[in-house]
mmCIF file of N, CA and C in Angstrom:
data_model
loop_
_atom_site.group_PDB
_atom_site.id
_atom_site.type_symbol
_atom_site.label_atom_id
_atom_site.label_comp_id
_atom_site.label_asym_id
_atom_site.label_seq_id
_atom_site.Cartn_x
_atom_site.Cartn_y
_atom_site.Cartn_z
ATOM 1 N N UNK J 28 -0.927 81.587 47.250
ATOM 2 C CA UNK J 28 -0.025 82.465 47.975
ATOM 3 C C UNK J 28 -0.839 83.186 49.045
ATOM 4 N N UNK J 29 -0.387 83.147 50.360
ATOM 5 C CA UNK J 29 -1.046 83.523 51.297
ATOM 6 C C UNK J 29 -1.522 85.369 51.408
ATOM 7 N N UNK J 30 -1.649 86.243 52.167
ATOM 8 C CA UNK J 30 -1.403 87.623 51.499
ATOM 9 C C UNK J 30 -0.282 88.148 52.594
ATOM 10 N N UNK J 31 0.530 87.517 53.214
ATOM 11 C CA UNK J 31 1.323 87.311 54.482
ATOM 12 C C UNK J 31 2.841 86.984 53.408
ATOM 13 N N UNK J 32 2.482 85.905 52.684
ATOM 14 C CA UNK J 32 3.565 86.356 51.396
ATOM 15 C C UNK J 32 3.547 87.299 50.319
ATOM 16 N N UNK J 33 2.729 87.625 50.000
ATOM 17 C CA UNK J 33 2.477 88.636 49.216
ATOM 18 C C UNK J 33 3.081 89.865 49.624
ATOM 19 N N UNK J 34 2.662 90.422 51.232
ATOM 20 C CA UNK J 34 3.100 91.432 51.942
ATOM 21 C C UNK J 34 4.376 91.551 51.780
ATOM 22 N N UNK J 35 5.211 90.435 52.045
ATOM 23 C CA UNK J 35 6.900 89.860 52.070
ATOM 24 C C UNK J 35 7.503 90.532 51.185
ATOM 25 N N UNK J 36 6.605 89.737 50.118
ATOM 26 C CA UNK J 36 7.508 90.114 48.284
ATOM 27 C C UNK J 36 7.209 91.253 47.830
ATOM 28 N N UNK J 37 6.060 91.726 48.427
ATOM 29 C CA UNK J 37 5.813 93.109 47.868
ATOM 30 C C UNK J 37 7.122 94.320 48.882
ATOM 31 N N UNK J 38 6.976 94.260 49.939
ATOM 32 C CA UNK J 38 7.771 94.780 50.821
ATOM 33 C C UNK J 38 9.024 94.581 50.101
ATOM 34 N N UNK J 39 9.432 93.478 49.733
ATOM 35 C CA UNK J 39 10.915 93.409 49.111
ATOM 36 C C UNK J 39 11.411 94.070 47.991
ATOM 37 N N UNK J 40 10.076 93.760 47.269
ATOM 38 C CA UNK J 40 10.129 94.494 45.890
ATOM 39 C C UNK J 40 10.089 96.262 46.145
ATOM 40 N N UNK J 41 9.352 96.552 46.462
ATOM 41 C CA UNK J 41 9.622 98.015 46.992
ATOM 42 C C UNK J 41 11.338 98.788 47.941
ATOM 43 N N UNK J 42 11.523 97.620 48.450
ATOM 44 C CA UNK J 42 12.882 98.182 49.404
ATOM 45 C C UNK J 42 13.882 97.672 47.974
ATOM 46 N N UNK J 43 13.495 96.832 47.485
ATOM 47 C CA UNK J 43 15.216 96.892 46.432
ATOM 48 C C UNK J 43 14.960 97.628 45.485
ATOM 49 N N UNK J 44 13.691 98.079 45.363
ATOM 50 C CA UNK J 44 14.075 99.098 44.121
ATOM 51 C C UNK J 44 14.299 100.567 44.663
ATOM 52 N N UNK J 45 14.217 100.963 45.736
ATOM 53 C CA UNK J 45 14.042 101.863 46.644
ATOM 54 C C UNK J 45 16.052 102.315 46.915
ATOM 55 N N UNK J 46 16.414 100.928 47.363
ATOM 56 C CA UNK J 46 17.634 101.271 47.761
ATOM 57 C C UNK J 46 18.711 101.178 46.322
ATOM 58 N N UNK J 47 18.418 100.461 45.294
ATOM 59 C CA UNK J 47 19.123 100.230 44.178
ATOM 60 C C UNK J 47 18.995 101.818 43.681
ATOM 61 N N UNK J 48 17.666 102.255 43.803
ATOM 62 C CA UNK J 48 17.464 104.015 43.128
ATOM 63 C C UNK J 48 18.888 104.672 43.961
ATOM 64 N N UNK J 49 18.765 104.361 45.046
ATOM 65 C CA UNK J 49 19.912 105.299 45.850
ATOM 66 C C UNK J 49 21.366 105.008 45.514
ATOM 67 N N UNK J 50 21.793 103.781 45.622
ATOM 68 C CA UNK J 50 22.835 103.687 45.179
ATOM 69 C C UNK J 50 23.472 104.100 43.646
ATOM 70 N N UNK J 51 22.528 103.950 42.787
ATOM 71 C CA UNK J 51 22.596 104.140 41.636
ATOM 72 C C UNK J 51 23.000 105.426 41.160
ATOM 73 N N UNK J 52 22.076 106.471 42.225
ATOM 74 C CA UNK J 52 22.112 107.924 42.273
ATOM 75 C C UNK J 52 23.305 108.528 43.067
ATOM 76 N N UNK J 53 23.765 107.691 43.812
ATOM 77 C CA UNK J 53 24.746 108.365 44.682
ATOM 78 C C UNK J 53 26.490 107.736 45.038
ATOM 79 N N UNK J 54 26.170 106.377 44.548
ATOM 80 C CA UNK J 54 27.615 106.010 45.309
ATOM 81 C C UNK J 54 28.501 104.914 43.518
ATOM 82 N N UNK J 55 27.266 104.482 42.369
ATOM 83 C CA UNK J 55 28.110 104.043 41.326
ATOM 84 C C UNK J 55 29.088 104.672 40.774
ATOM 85 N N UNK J 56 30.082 104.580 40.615
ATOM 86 C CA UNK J 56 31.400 105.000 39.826
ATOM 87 C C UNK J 56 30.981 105.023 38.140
ATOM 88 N N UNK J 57 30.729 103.838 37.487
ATOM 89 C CA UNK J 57 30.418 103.985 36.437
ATOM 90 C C UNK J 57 29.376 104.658 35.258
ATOM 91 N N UNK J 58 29.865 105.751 34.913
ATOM 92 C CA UNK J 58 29.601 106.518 33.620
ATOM 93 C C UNK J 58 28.420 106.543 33.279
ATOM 94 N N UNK J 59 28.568 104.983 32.527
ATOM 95 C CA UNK J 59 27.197 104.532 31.851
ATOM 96 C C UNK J 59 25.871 104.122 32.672
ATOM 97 N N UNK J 60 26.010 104.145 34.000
ATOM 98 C CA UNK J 60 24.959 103.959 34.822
ATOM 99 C C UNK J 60 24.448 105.747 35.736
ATOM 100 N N UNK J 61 25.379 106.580 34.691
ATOM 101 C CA UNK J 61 24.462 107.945 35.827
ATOM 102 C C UNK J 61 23.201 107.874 35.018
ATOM 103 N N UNK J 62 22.882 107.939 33.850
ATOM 104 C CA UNK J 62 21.239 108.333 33.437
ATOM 105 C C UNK J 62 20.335 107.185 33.349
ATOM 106 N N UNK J 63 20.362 106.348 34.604
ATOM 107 C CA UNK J 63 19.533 104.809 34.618
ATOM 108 C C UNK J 63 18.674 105.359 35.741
ATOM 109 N N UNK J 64 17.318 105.112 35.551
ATOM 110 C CA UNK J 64 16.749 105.265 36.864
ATOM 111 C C UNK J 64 15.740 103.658 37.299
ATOM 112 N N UNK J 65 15.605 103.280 38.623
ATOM 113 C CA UNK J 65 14.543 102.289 38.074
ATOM 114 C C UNK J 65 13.194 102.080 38.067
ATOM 115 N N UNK J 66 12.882 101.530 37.232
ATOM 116 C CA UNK J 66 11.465 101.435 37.443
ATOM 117 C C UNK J 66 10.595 100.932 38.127
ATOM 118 N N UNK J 67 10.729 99.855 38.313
ATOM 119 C CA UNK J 67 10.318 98.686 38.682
ATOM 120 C C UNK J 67 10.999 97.460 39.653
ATOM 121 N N UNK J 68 10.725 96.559 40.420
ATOM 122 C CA UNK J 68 11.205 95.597 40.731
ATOM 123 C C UNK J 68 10.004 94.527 41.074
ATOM 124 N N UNK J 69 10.426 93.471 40.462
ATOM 125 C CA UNK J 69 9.886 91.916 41.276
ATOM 126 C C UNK J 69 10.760 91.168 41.440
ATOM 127 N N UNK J 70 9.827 90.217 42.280
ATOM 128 C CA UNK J 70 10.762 89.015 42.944
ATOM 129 C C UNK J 70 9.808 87.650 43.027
ATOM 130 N N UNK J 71 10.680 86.960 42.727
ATOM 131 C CA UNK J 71 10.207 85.735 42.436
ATOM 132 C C UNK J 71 9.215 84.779 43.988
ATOM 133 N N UNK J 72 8.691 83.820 43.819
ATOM 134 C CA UNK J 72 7.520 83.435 45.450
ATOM 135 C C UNK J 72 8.898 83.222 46.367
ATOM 136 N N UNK J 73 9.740 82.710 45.773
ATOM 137 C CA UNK J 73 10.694 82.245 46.637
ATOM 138 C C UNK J 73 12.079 83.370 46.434
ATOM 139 N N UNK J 74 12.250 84.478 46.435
ATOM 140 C CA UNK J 74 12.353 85.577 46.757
ATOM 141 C C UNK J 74 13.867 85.549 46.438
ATOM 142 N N UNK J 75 14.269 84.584 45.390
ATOM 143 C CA UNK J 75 16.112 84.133 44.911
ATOM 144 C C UNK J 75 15.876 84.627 43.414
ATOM 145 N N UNK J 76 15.281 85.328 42.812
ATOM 146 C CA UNK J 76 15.732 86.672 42.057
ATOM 147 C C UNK J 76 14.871 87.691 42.273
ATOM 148 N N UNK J 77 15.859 88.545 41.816
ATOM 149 C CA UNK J 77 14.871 90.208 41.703
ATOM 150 C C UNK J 77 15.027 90.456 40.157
ATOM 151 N N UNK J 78 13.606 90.589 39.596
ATOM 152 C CA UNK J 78 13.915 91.551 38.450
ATOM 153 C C UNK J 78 13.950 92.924 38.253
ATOM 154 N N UNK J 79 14.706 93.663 37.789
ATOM 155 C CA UNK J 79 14.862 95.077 38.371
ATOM 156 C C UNK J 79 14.542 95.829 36.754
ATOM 157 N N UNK J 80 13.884 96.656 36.457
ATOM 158 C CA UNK J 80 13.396 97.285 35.655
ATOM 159 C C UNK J 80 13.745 98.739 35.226
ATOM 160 N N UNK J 81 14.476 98.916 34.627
ATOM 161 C CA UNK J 81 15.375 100.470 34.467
ATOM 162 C C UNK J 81 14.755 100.865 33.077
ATOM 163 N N UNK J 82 15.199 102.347 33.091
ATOM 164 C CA UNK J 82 14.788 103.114 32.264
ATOM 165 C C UNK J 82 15.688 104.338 32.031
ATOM 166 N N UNK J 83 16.295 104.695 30.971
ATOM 167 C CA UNK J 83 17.367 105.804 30.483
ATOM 168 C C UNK J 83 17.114 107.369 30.514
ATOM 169 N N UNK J 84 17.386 107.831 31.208
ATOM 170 C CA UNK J 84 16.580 109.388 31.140
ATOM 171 C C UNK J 84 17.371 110.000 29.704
ATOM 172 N N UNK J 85 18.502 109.377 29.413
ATOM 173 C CA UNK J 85 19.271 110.276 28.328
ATOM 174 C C UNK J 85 19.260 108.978 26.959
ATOM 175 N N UNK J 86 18.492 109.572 26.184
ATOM 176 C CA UNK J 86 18.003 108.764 25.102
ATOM 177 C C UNK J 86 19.540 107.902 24.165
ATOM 178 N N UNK J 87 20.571 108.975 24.124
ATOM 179 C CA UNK J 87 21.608 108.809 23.340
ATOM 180 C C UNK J 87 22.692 107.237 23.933
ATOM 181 N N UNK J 88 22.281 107.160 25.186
ATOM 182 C CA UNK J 88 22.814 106.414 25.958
ATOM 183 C C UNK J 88 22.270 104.687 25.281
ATOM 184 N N UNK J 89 23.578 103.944 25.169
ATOM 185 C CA UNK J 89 23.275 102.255 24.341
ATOM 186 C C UNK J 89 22.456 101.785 25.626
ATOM 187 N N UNK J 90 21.109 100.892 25.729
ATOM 188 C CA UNK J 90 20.690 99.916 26.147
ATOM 189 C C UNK J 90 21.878 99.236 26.775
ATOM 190 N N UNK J 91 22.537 98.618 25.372
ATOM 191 C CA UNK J 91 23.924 97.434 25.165
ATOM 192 C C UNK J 91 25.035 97.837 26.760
ATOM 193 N N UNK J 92 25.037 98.903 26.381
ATOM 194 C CA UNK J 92 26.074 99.674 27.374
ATOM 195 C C UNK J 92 25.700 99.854 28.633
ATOM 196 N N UNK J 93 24.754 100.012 28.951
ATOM 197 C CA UNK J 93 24.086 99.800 30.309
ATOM 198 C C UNK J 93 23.921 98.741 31.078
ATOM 199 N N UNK J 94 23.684 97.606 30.315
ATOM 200 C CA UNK J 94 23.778 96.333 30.368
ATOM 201 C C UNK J 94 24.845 95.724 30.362
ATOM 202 N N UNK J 95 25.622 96.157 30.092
ATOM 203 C CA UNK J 95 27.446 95.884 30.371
ATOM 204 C C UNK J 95 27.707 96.204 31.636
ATOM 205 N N UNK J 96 27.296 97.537 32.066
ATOM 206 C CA UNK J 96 27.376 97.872 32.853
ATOM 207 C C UNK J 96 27.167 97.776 34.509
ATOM 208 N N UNK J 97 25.666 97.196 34.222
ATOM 209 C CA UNK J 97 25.463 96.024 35.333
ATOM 210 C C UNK J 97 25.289 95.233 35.407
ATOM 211 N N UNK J 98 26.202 94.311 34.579
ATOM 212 C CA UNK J 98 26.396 93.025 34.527
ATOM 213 C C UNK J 98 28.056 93.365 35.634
ATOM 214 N N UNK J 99 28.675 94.182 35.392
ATOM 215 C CA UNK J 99 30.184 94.532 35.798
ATOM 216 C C UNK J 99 29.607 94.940 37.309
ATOM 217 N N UNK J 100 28.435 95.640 37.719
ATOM 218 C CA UNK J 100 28.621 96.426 38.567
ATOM 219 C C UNK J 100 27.248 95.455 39.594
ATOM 220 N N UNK J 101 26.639 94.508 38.857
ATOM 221 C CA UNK J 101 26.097 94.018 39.710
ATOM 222 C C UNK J 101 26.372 93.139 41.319
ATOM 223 N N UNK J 102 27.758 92.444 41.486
ATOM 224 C CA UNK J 102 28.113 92.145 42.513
ATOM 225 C C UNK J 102 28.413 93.390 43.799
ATOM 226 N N UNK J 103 28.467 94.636 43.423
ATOM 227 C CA UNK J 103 28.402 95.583 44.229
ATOM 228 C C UNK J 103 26.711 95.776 44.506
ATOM 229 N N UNK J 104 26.116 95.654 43.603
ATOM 230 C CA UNK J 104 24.749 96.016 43.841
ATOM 231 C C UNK J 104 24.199 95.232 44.851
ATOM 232 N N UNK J 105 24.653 94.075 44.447
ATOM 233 C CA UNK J 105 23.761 92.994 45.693
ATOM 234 C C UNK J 105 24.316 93.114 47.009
ATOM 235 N N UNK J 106 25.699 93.479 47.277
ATOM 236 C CA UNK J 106 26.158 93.685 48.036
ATOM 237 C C UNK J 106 25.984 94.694 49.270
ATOM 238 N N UNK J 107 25.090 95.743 48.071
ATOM 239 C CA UNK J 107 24.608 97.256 48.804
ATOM 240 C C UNK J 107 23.106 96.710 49.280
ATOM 241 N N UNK J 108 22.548 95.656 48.854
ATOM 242 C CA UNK J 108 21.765 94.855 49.088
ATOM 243 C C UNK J 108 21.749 94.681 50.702
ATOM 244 N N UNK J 109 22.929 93.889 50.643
ATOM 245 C CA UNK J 109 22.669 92.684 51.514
ATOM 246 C C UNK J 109 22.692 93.573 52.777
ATOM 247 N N UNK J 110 23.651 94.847 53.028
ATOM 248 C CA UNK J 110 23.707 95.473 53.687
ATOM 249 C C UNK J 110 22.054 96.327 54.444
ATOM 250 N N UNK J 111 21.643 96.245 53.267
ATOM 251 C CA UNK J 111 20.639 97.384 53.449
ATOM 252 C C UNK J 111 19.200 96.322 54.578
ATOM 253 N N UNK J 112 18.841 94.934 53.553
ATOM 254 C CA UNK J 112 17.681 94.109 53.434
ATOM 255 C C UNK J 112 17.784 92.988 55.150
ATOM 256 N N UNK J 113 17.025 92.978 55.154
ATOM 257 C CA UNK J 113 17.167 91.676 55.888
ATOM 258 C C UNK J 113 16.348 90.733 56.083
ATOM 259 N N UNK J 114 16.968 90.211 54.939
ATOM 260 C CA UNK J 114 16.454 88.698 54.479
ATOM 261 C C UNK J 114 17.777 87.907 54.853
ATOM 262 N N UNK J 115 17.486 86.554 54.533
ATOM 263 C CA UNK J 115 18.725 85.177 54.844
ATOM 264 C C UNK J 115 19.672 85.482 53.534
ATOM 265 N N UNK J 116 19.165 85.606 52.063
ATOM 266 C CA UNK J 116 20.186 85.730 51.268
ATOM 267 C C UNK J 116 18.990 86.460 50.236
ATOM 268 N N UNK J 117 20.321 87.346 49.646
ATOM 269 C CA UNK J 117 19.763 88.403 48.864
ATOM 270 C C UNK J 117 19.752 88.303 47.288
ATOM 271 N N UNK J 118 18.450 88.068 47.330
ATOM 272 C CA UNK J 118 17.569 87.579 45.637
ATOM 273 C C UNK J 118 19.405 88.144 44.345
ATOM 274 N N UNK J 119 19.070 87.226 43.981
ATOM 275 C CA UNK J 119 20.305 87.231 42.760
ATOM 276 C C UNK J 119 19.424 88.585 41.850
ATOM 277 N N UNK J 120 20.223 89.314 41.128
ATOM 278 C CA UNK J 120 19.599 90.601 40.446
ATOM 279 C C UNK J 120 19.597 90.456 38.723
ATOM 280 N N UNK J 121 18.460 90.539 38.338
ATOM 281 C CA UNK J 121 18.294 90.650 36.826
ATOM 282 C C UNK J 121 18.006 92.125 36.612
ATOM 283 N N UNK J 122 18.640 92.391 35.176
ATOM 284 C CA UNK J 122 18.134 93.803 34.985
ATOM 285 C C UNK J 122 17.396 93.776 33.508
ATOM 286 N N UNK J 123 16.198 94.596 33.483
ATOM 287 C CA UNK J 123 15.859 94.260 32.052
ATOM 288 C C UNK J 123 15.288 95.904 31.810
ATOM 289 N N UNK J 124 15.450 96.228 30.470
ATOM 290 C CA UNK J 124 15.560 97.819 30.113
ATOM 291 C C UNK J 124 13.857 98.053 30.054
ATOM 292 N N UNK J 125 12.978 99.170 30.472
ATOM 293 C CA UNK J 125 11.839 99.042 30.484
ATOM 294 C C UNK J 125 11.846 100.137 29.671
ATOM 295 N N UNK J 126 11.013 99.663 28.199
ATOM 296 C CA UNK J 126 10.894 101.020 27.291
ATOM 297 C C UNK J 126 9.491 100.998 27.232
ATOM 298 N N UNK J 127 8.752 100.722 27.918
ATOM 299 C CA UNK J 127 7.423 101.704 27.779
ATOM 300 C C UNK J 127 7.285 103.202 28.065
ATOM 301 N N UNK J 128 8.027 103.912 28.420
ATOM 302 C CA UNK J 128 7.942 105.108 28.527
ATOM 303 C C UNK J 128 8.505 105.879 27.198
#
């Protein structure tokens, strides 16, 4: 990997987790996604997924339920994506719960 791609994916990875924090914080409707913050993001060499890395500020809150949650709310997400990024097409979104904290 050149460091010209690296720059790319890193740049990407930083702007979608950057703009997913915002949306998340400011414009989701759903409930179960106010105490998600994220942690993390990568993206694959060829830049057709993002893994997105969240974390629960409110302990009482289901994993399960969160994960429902943006599974329902992910086609808006990418959407706030596509708007934001500019790339050709915007990395498909995985979410996976990060409990190291």
């Amino acid at each position: 990997m050149s460091s010209r791609d690296f720059n790319r994916s890193s740049r990407l990875e930083e702007a979608v987790q950057r703009i997913l924090s915002d949306v998340l914080r400011g414009e989701t409707r759903d409930p179960r996604l106010n105490n998600v913050i994220v942690t993390d993001a990568r993206v694959t060499k060829d830049l057709s997924l993002a893994k997105v890395f969240y974390a629960l500020l409110d302990k009482d809150v289901s994993v399960e339920e969160v994960e429902k949650a943006f599974l329902k709310a992910s086609g808006f997400l990418r959407s706030r994506l596509a708007k934001e990024l500019s790339v050709r097409r915007v990395p498909e979104l995985r979410f996976e719960y990060d409990d190291s904290g």
